[in-house]
């Protein structure tokens, strides 16, 4: 969650739904969920009003990058009501933009990044984890 109405997600997640005949109105966003098989009473569900996949995303060539999408929720999240739900911690960019906005080297190589999700736990294994997963990765040089 990047604010009360917007969810950052992977473009391939949206693209996969479209390939199976679904549209973004079929998506239910469930917040506060850590274990799929045991959601608990603190989980909140939201319908999606709109979905935007990055225009440069190419499902046939993931190496191009741009695997990012934004979901617009049909109603605002009340972060004060549920302590199990919070916005993602995004890095602060100072007011001076990089000299070349078309190709900024951000984040800097070797910066620690955190990826979170339920995706497949290993390549070739099409079983989704029941527990929310987290991994720390390091940014690499674009070249």
GROMACS .gro file of C-alpha atoms in nm:
model
  143
    1UNK     CA    1   0.000   0.000   0.000
    2UNK     CA    2   0.145   0.331  -0.095
    3UNK     CA    3  -0.145   0.537   0.038
    4UNK     CA    4  -0.516   0.514   0.126
    5UNK     CA    5  -0.628   0.429  -0.227
    6UNK     CA    6  -0.330   0.282  -0.413
    7UNK     CA    7  -0.163  -0.059  -0.402
    8UNK     CA    8   0.173  -0.129  -0.566
    9UNK     CA    9   0.194  -0.476  -0.717
   10UNK     CA   10   0.372  -0.674  -0.987
   11UNK     CA   11   0.250  -0.634  -1.344
   12UNK     CA   12   0.281  -1.009  -1.399
   13UNK     CA   13   0.015  -1.067  -1.133
   14UNK     CA   14  -0.234  -0.852  -1.322
   15UNK     CA   15  -0.125  -0.989  -1.660
   16UNK     CA   16  -0.172  -1.348  -1.540
   17UNK     CA   17  -0.532  -1.272  -1.436
   18UNK     CA   18  -0.609  -1.117  -1.774
   19UNK     CA   19  -0.466  -1.424  -1.952
   20UNK     CA   20  -0.716  -1.643  -1.763
   21UNK     CA   21  -1.012  -1.426  -1.862
   22UNK     CA   22  -1.044  -1.216  -1.547
   23UNK     CA   23  -1.039  -0.839  -1.531
   24UNK     CA   24  -0.934  -0.601  -1.255
   25UNK     CA   25  -1.291  -0.583  -1.121
   26UNK     CA   26  -1.252  -0.950  -1.022
   27UNK     CA   27  -0.959  -0.867  -0.792
   28UNK     CA   28  -1.015  -0.856  -0.417
   29UNK     CA   29  -0.736  -0.693  -0.220
   30UNK     CA   30  -0.705  -0.844   0.128
   31UNK     CA   31  -0.506  -0.636   0.375
   32UNK     CA   32  -0.361  -0.753   0.706
   33UNK     CA   33  -0.326  -1.109   0.580
   34UNK     CA   34  -0.019  -1.315   0.674
   35UNK     CA   35  -0.145  -1.673   0.639
   36UNK     CA   36  -0.377  -1.754   0.348
   37UNK     CA   37  -0.538  -2.059   0.511
   38UNK     CA   38  -0.601  -1.876   0.842
   39UNK     CA   39  -0.689  -1.513   0.768
   40UNK     CA   40  -0.795  -1.409   1.118
   41UNK     CA   41  -1.036  -1.136   1.222
   42UNK     CA   42  -0.809  -0.840   1.138
   43UNK     CA   43  -0.817  -0.894   0.757
   44UNK     CA   44  -0.998  -0.629   0.551
   45UNK     CA   45  -1.114  -0.676   0.191
   46UNK     CA   46  -1.128  -0.409  -0.078
   47UNK     CA   47  -1.252  -0.418  -0.436
   48UNK     CA   48  -1.046  -0.266  -0.716
   49UNK     CA   49  -1.171   0.033  -0.913
   50UNK     CA   50  -0.887   0.043  -1.165
   51UNK     CA   51  -0.555  -0.123  -1.252
   52UNK     CA   52  -0.266   0.029  -1.446
   53UNK     CA   53   0.021  -0.186  -1.571
   54UNK     CA   54   0.341  -0.003  -1.663
   55UNK     CA   55   0.318   0.071  -2.038
   56UNK     CA   56   0.667  -0.071  -2.102
   57UNK     CA   57   0.597  -0.404  -1.929
   58UNK     CA   58   0.650  -0.697  -2.167
   59UNK     CA   59   0.516  -1.028  -2.037
   60UNK     CA   60   0.714  -1.214  -2.303
   61UNK     CA   61   1.048  -1.061  -2.196
   62UNK     CA   62   1.073  -1.008  -1.820
   63UNK     CA   63   1.438  -0.904  -1.855
   64UNK     CA   64   1.320  -0.565  -1.985
   65UNK     CA   65   1.193  -0.482  -1.638
   66UNK     CA   66   0.891  -0.261  -1.569
   67UNK     CA   67   0.714  -0.544  -1.384
   68UNK     CA   68   0.503  -0.298  -1.187
   69UNK     CA   69   0.136  -0.207  -1.163
   70UNK     CA   70  -0.083   0.020  -0.952
   71UNK     CA   71  -0.426  -0.083  -0.825
   72UNK     CA   72  -0.678   0.186  -0.733
   73UNK     CA   73  -0.910   0.074  -0.455
   74UNK     CA   74  -1.282   0.147  -0.466
   75UNK     CA   75  -1.267   0.298  -0.116
   76UNK     CA   76  -1.000   0.446   0.109
   77UNK     CA   77  -0.810   0.245   0.370
   78UNK     CA   78  -0.840   0.370   0.729
   79UNK     CA   79  -0.491   0.302   0.866
   80UNK     CA   80  -0.593   0.419   1.216
   81UNK     CA   81  -0.863   0.152   1.251
   82UNK     CA   82  -0.645  -0.156   1.206
   83UNK     CA   83  -0.290  -0.189   1.345
   84UNK     CA   84  -0.225  -0.491   1.118
   85UNK     CA   85  -0.237  -0.262   0.813
   86UNK     CA   86   0.024   0.000   0.727
   87UNK     CA   87   0.170   0.173   0.423
   88UNK     CA   88   0.490   0.050   0.266
   89UNK     CA   89   0.803   0.234   0.372
   90UNK     CA   90   0.921   0.410   0.057
   91UNK     CA   91   1.263   0.574   0.036
   92UNK     CA   92   1.279   0.950   0.057
   93UNK     CA   93   1.407   1.127  -0.250
   94UNK     CA   94   1.561   1.465  -0.185
   95UNK     CA   95   1.431   1.765  -0.376
   96UNK     CA   96   1.720   1.757  -0.623
   97UNK     CA   97   1.637   1.505  -0.898
   98UNK     CA   98   1.906   1.296  -1.066
   99UNK     CA   99   2.075   1.473  -1.359
  100UNK     CA  100   1.929   1.225  -1.606
  101UNK     CA  101   1.571   1.142  -1.508
  102UNK     CA  102   1.535   0.911  -1.807
  103UNK     CA  103   1.798   0.673  -1.666
  104UNK     CA  104   1.859   0.740  -1.296
  105UNK     CA  105   2.074   0.488  -1.109
  106UNK     CA  106   1.828   0.450  -0.826
  107UNK     CA  107   1.844   0.270  -0.598
  108UNK     CA  108   2.220   0.266  -0.586
  109UNK     CA  109   2.392  -0.069  -0.648
  110UNK     CA  110   2.434  -0.282  -0.332
  111UNK     CA  111   2.142  -0.108  -0.158
  112UNK     CA  112   1.935  -0.357   0.043
  113UNK     CA  113   1.581  -0.399  -0.093
  114UNK     CA  114   1.294  -0.601   0.054
  115UNK     CA  115   1.051  -0.807  -0.157
  116UNK     CA  116   0.733  -0.942   0.003
  117UNK     CA  117   0.466  -1.171  -0.139
  118UNK     CA  118   0.309  -1.515  -0.168
  119UNK     CA  119   0.460  -1.608  -0.503
  120UNK     CA  120   0.617  -1.938  -0.595
  121UNK     CA  121   0.892  -2.034  -0.353
  122UNK     CA  122   1.114  -2.187  -0.621
  123UNK     CA  123   1.138  -2.186  -0.998
  124UNK     CA  124   0.937  -2.463  -1.160
  125UNK     CA  125   0.731  -2.514  -0.844
  126UNK     CA  126   0.377  -2.385  -0.902
  127UNK     CA  127   0.263  -2.410  -0.541
  128UNK     CA  128   0.208  -2.073  -0.374
  129UNK     CA  129   0.327  -2.035  -0.018
  130UNK     CA  130   0.054  -2.030   0.250
  131UNK     CA  131   0.258  -1.783   0.458
  132UNK     CA  132   0.358  -1.435   0.344
  133UNK     CA  133   0.725  -1.448   0.242
  134UNK     CA  134   0.996  -1.182   0.272
  135UNK     CA  135   1.345  -1.169   0.125
  136UNK     CA  136   1.620  -0.907   0.132
  137UNK     CA  137   1.794  -0.851  -0.202
  138UNK     CA  138   2.069  -0.620  -0.316
  139UNK     CA  139   2.024  -0.373  -0.601
  140UNK     CA  140   2.255  -0.437  -0.892
  141UNK     CA  141   2.409  -0.202  -1.145
  142UNK     CA  142   2.187  -0.153  -1.448
  143UNK     CA  143   2.473  -0.239  -1.678
   0.00000   0.00000   0.00000
